[in-house]
Amino acid sequence: MRIRVLTGAGISAESGIPTFRGKDGLWKGFRAEDLATPQAFSKNPIKVWEWYCWRRQIIGQAEPNEAHKLLADWERSHDLWIITQNVDGLHQRAGSKNVIELHGNIWRLRCTACGKVWEDEKACSKIPPRCECGAIARPDVVWFGEALPSEAIRKSYELAGDAEIFIVVGTSGVVQPAANLPFVAKSFGARIYVVNPQPTIHTEIADLFLQTSASEGLRRIDELLQSEGPS
Ligand code: NAD
Ligand code: ZN
């Protein structure tokens, strides 16, 4: 079965990582929209880095949950791709290989001058971290108002277009262009399954809306896939 899964912050909520728009999404009274922007970084790189260091600490202590693990299992028996908006790397830690990161990865850094990209788990020992060229480094993530990596978005549209089942898990559906992918999949004939404790814009086009947590919802879909037999 060709299964494509769009994941958002909600799939990592059961790992203890706060979502952006949930009640725990605030940091020192700031909203993500006020910190995850190029303007905020150029105005106060230390403040933005402090926020990322707080998030790195939470993410560093988190473990993949049952939802991440089920998706990694499905990759063994299906043609499965995960398109994630998350920057936490938990899909890969659960064992998934076919992962497209639309919004980058919190463990990577990017130089604001020469563009060098590298991974550094200890970047927070001295903030703001610097590149070997001397310039300040930023988290290699996509901020509000910035373009997504073009190859990642091209591949995501291609995958959405040939999906048989398109599963949307734990995303509020307000960040574009990711939020558009389920509509593309639907228009090309995919069945749409939505897993979220709250209704979203995607529930309108859902063939199946599981109004529950990511782990419970994916467990139910796992049963469905097994009852359909091997693909
Ligand atoms: P969001 O915070 O806007 O929405 C989270 C969604 O998850 C909501 O619809 C909520 O109802 C749902 N949810 C909450 N608990 C859930 C659970 N237990 N199971 C399933 N669903 C649950 O997040 P988003 O839609 O991913 O917003 C996009 C932006 O948030 C992205 O830019 C992403 O990079 C960023 N983000 C990432 C992380 C992470 O990497 N873990 C964390 C916070 C935000
Ligand atoms: Zn540099």
GROMACS .gro file of C-alpha atoms and ligand atoms in nm:
model
  276
    1MET     CA    1   0.000   0.000   0.000
    2ARG     CA    2   0.131   0.349  -0.082
    3ILE     CA    3   0.092   0.530   0.249
    4ARG     CA    4   0.203   0.888   0.308
    5VAL     CA    5   0.185   1.045   0.652
    6LEU     CA    6   0.192   1.416   0.731
    7THR     CA    7   0.293   1.470   1.092
    8GLY     CA    8   0.294   1.778   1.313
    9ALA     CA    9   0.381   1.870   1.669
   10GLY     CA   10   0.087   1.663   1.805
   11ILE     CA   11   0.260   1.332   1.725
   12SER     CA   12   0.539   1.426   1.967
   13ALA     CA   13   0.305   1.556   2.239
   14GLU     CA   14   0.292   1.212   2.404
   15SER     CA   15   0.673   1.220   2.416
   16GLY     CA   16   0.644   1.529   2.635
   17ILE     CA   17   0.729   1.789   2.369
   18PRO     CA   18   0.485   2.082   2.384
   19THR     CA   19   0.301   2.177   2.065
   20PHE     CA   20   0.327   2.535   1.944
   21ARG     CA   21  -0.033   2.628   1.980
   22GLY     CA   22  -0.122   2.420   2.284
   23LYS     CA   23  -0.150   2.567   2.633
   24ASP     CA   24   0.211   2.467   2.708
   25GLY     CA   25   0.343   2.623   2.389
   26LEU     CA   26   0.443   2.953   2.546
   27TRP     CA   27   0.798   3.028   2.662
   28LYS     CA   28   0.844   3.317   2.909
   29GLY     CA   29   0.518   3.459   2.778
   30PHE     CA   30   0.632   3.465   2.414
   31ARG     CA   31   0.444   3.292   2.137
   32ALA     CA   32   0.632   3.084   1.881
   33GLU     CA   33   0.522   3.331   1.614
   34ASP     CA   34   0.721   3.601   1.797
   35LEU     CA   35   1.040   3.396   1.823
   36ALA     CA   36   1.056   3.175   1.516
   37THR     CA   37   1.114   3.457   1.270
   38PRO     CA   38   1.418   3.606   1.094
   39GLN     CA   39   1.323   3.946   1.240
   40ALA     CA   40   1.328   3.816   1.598
   41PHE     CA   41   1.667   3.655   1.536
   42SER     CA   42   1.830   3.963   1.388
   43LYS     CA   43   1.691   4.176   1.671
   44ASN     CA   44   1.791   3.945   1.952
   45PRO     CA   45   1.979   3.627   1.855
   46ILE     CA   46   2.050   3.541   2.219
   47LYS     CA   47   1.682   3.543   2.313
   48VAL     CA   48   1.591   3.323   2.015
   49TRP     CA   49   1.881   3.087   2.095
   50GLU     CA   50   1.770   3.066   2.461
   51TRP     CA   51   1.431   2.949   2.339
   52TYR     CA   52   1.588   2.691   2.106
   53CYS     CA   53   1.814   2.572   2.387
   54TRP     CA   54   1.507   2.525   2.609
   55ARG     CA   55   1.344   2.324   2.331
   56ARG     CA   56   1.664   2.124   2.266
   57GLN     CA   57   1.670   2.030   2.633
   58ILE     CA   58   1.311   1.902   2.625
   59ILE     CA   59   1.363   1.721   2.294
   60GLY     CA   60   1.694   1.574   2.414
   61GLN     CA   61   1.516   1.408   2.706
   62ALA     CA   62   1.222   1.284   2.498
   63GLU     CA   63   1.184   0.935   2.356
   64PRO     CA   64   0.987   0.830   2.047
   65ASN     CA   65   0.637   0.720   2.150
   66GLU     CA   66   0.412   0.442   2.023
   67ALA     CA   67   0.292   0.655   1.732
   68HIS     CA   68   0.646   0.713   1.601
   69LYS     CA   69   0.720   0.342   1.649
   70LEU     CA   70   0.411   0.223   1.461
   71LEU     CA   71   0.504   0.438   1.162
   72ALA     CA   72   0.856   0.293   1.168
   73ASP     CA   73   0.704  -0.059   1.174
   74TRP     CA   74   0.477   0.011   0.878
   75GLU     CA   75   0.778   0.107   0.667
   76ARG     CA   76   0.872  -0.263   0.670
   77SER     CA   77   0.548  -0.379   0.505
   78HIS     CA   78   0.434  -0.077   0.303
   79ASP     CA   79   0.563   0.184   0.061
   80LEU     CA   80   0.556   0.445   0.334
   81TRP     CA   81   0.684   0.803   0.351
   82ILE     CA   82   0.662   1.045   0.640
   83ILE     CA   83   0.644   1.416   0.564
   84THR     CA   84   0.704   1.590   0.893
   85GLN     CA   85   0.681   1.949   1.010
   86ASN     CA   86   0.862   1.849   1.327
   87VAL     CA   87   1.222   1.943   1.388
   88ASP     CA   88   1.276   1.697   1.674
   89GLY     CA   89   1.418   1.400   1.480
   90LEU     CA   90   1.200   1.151   1.670
   91HIS     CA   91   1.081   0.970   1.355
   92GLN     CA   92   1.440   0.884   1.265
   93ARG     CA   93   1.514   0.784   1.625
   94ALA     CA   94   1.215   0.548   1.612
   95GLY     CA   95   1.375   0.383   1.307
   96SER     CA   96   1.199   0.549   1.014
   97LYS     CA   97   1.415   0.596   0.706
   98ASN     CA   98   1.176   0.757   0.457
   99VAL     CA   99   1.139   1.091   0.631
  100ILE     CA  100   1.111   1.430   0.468
  101GLU     CA  101   1.177   1.717   0.707
  102LEU     CA  102   0.986   2.017   0.577
  103HIS     CA  103   1.096   2.254   0.853
  104GLY     CA  104   1.454   2.144   0.915
  105ASN     CA  105   1.607   1.990   1.225
  106ILE     CA  106   1.672   2.147   1.563
  107TRP     CA  107   2.007   1.967   1.606
  108ARG     CA  108   2.154   2.131   1.295
  109LEU     CA  109   2.306   2.479   1.272
  110ARG     CA  110   2.350   2.706   0.973
  111CYS     CA  111   2.596   2.993   0.937
  112THR     CA  112   2.425   3.327   0.874
  113ALA     CA  113   2.721   3.439   0.658
  114CYS     CA  114   2.873   3.149   0.463
  115GLY     CA  115   2.575   2.912   0.474
  116LYS     CA  116   2.768   2.616   0.616
  117VAL     CA  117   2.537   2.356   0.775
  118TRP     CA  118   2.646   2.121   1.053
  119GLU     CA  119   2.514   1.922   1.346
  120ASP     CA  120   2.609   2.016   1.700
  121GLU     CA  121   2.436   1.877   2.006
  122LYS     CA  122   2.642   2.103   2.230
  123ALA     CA  123   2.563   2.430   2.051
  124CYS     CA  124   2.404   2.570   2.365
  125SER     CA  125   2.719   2.564   2.573
  126LYS     CA  126   2.797   2.915   2.446
  127ILE     CA  127   2.525   3.123   2.283
  128PRO     CA  128   2.502   3.247   2.023
  129PRO     CA  129   2.710   2.968   1.866
  130ARG     CA  130   2.945   3.072   1.588
  131CYS     CA  131   3.065   2.925   1.262
  132GLU     CA  132   3.436   2.867   1.204
  133CYS     CA  133   3.423   3.175   0.977
  134GLY     CA  134   3.334   3.386   1.282
  135ALA     CA  135   2.972   3.469   1.198
  136ILE     CA  136   2.674   3.383   1.420
  137ALA     CA  137   2.505   3.052   1.348
  138ARG     CA  138   2.129   3.001   1.352
  139PRO     CA  139   1.920   2.689   1.401
  140ASP     CA  140   1.880   2.512   1.064
  141VAL     CA  141   1.502   2.532   1.081
  142VAL     CA  142   1.242   2.709   0.871
  143TRP     CA  143   1.101   3.019   1.037
  144PHE     CA  144   0.770   3.193   0.972
  145GLY     CA  145   0.792   3.388   0.650
  146GLU     CA  146   1.077   3.175   0.509
  147ALA     CA  147   1.065   2.942   0.211
  148LEU     CA  148   1.070   2.566   0.263
  149PRO     CA  149   1.358   2.360   0.123
  150SER     CA  150   1.258   2.332  -0.243
  151GLU     CA  151   1.351   1.967  -0.296
  152ALA     CA  152   1.161   1.863   0.018
  153ILE     CA  153   0.847   2.041  -0.095
  154ARG     CA  154   0.873   1.910  -0.452
  155LYS     CA  155   0.908   1.553  -0.329
  156SER     CA  156   0.621   1.599  -0.081
  157TYR     CA  157   0.383   1.709  -0.357
  158GLU     CA  158   0.492   1.417  -0.572
  159LEU     CA  159   0.430   1.175  -0.283
  160ALA     CA  160   0.092   1.330  -0.202
  161GLY     CA  161  -0.009   1.290  -0.566
  162ASP     CA  162   0.053   0.916  -0.574
  163ALA     CA  163  -0.074   0.824  -0.225
  164GLU     CA  164  -0.334   0.550  -0.179
  165ILE     CA  165  -0.377   0.638   0.188
  166PHE     CA  166  -0.279   0.980   0.322
  167ILE     CA  167  -0.272   1.004   0.701
  168VAL     CA  168  -0.263   1.342   0.878
  169VAL     CA  169  -0.149   1.319   1.240
  170GLY     CA  170  -0.122   1.591   1.502
  171THR     CA  171  -0.112   1.899   1.287
  172SER     CA  172  -0.333   2.203   1.331
  173GLY     CA  173  -0.324   2.261   0.955
  174VAL     CA  174  -0.256   2.631   0.976
  175VAL     CA  175   0.101   2.633   0.844
  176GLN     CA  176   0.132   2.638   0.465
  177PRO     CA  177   0.230   2.480   0.233
  178ALA     CA  178   0.229   2.160   0.445
  179ALA     CA  179  -0.140   2.202   0.523
  180ASN     CA  180  -0.220   2.185   0.152
  181LEU     CA  181  -0.074   1.836   0.100
  182PRO     CA  182  -0.382   1.640   0.219
  183PHE     CA  183  -0.596   1.837  -0.028
  184VAL     CA  184  -0.358   1.745  -0.310
  185ALA     CA  185  -0.370   1.379  -0.206
  186LYS     CA  186  -0.750   1.388  -0.191
  187SER     CA  187  -0.777   1.542  -0.537
  188PHE     CA  188  -0.561   1.259  -0.675
  189GLY     CA  189  -0.787   0.997  -0.519
  190ALA     CA  190  -0.621   0.906  -0.189
  191ARG     CA  191  -0.822   0.800   0.114
  192ILE     CA  192  -0.766   1.058   0.388
  193TYR     CA  193  -0.735   0.953   0.752
  194VAL     CA  194  -0.707   1.228   1.014
  195VAL     CA  195  -0.587   1.170   1.370
  196ASN     CA  196  -0.626   1.465   1.606
  197PRO     CA  197  -0.805   1.526   1.938
  198GLN     CA  198  -0.949   1.841   1.777
  199PRO     CA  199  -1.123   1.896   1.443
  200THR     CA  200  -0.906   2.080   1.187
  201ILE     CA  201  -0.951   2.196   0.829
  202HIS     CA  202  -0.852   1.844   0.725
  203THR     CA  203  -1.144   1.676   0.901
  204GLU     CA  204  -1.371   1.821   0.629
  205ILE     CA  205  -1.206   1.601   0.365
  206ALA     CA  206  -1.141   1.301   0.591
  207ASP     CA  207  -1.273   0.960   0.492
  208LEU     CA  208  -1.198   0.863   0.851
  209PHE     CA  209  -1.156   1.110   1.138
  210LEU     CA  210  -1.016   0.955   1.455
  211GLN     CA  211  -1.071   1.220   1.720
  212THR     CA  212  -0.807   1.095   1.961
  213SER     CA  213  -0.435   1.095   2.044
  214ALA     CA  214  -0.171   1.003   1.788
  215SER     CA  215  -0.086   0.667   1.950
  216GLU     CA  216  -0.449   0.558   1.990
  217GLY     CA  217  -0.540   0.676   1.638
  218LEU     CA  218  -0.248   0.502   1.473
  219ARG     CA  219  -0.320   0.184   1.670
  220ARG     CA  220  -0.672   0.187   1.521
  221ILE     CA  221  -0.532   0.243   1.170
  222ASP     CA  222  -0.283  -0.040   1.234
  223GLU     CA  223  -0.578  -0.274   1.299
  224LEU     CA  224  -0.746  -0.152   0.980
  225LEU     CA  225  -0.431  -0.212   0.772
  226GLN     CA  226  -0.393  -0.560   0.916
  227SER     CA  227  -0.756  -0.648   0.842
  228GLU     CA  228  -0.701  -0.539   0.481
  229GLY     CA  229  -0.417  -0.790   0.455
  230PRO     CA  230  -0.067  -0.755   0.312
  231SER     CA  231  -0.004  -0.521   0.021
  232NAD     P1  232   0.055   2.294   1.617
  232NAD     O1  233   0.110   2.319   1.756
  232NAD     O2  234   0.004   2.406   1.540
  232NAD     O3  235  -0.066   2.189   1.627
  232NAD     C1  236  -0.056   2.072   1.701
  232NAD     C2  237  -0.177   1.986   1.671
  232NAD     O4  238  -0.161   1.863   1.742
  232NAD     C3  239  -0.313   2.044   1.714
  232NAD     O5  240  -0.404   2.032   1.608
  232NAD     C4  241  -0.353   1.958   1.833
  232NAD     O6  242  -0.493   1.941   1.841
  232NAD     C5  243  -0.284   1.828   1.800
  232NAD     N1  244  -0.253   1.744   1.916
  232NAD     C6  245  -0.229   1.780   2.044
  232NAD     N2  246  -0.203   1.671   2.120
  232NAD     C7  247  -0.208   1.565   2.036
  232NAD     C8  248  -0.189   1.424   2.055
  232NAD     N3  249  -0.158   1.371   2.175
  232NAD     N4  250  -0.204   1.343   1.948
  232NAD     C9  251  -0.233   1.394   1.825
  232NAD     N5  252  -0.254   1.524   1.804
  232NAD    C10  253  -0.239   1.610   1.907
  232NAD     O7  254   0.166   2.212   1.540
  232NAD     P2  255   0.190   2.195   1.385
  232NAD     O8  256   0.061   2.179   1.312
  232NAD     O9  257   0.296   2.095   1.369
  232NAD    O10  258   0.244   2.339   1.352
  232NAD    C11  259   0.339   2.351   1.268
  232NAD    C12  260   0.469   2.406   1.333
  232NAD    O11  261   0.499   2.363   1.465
  232NAD    C13  262   0.581   2.355   1.253
  232NAD    O12  263   0.650   2.463   1.202
  232NAD    C14  264   0.670   2.273   1.345
  232NAD    O13  265   0.802   2.286   1.303
  232NAD    C15  266   0.641   2.331   1.474
  232NAD     N6  267   0.667   2.254   1.599
  232NAD    C16  268   0.742   2.139   1.601
  232NAD    C17  269   0.762   2.067   1.720
  232NAD    C18  270   0.845   1.940   1.722
  232NAD    O14  271   0.939   1.927   1.643
  232NAD     N7  272   0.811   1.843   1.809
  232NAD    C19  273   0.702   2.114   1.838
  232NAD    C20  274   0.625   2.232   1.833
  232NAD    C21  275   0.608   2.298   1.712
  233ZN      ZN  276   3.037   3.064   0.826
   0.00000   0.00000   0.00000
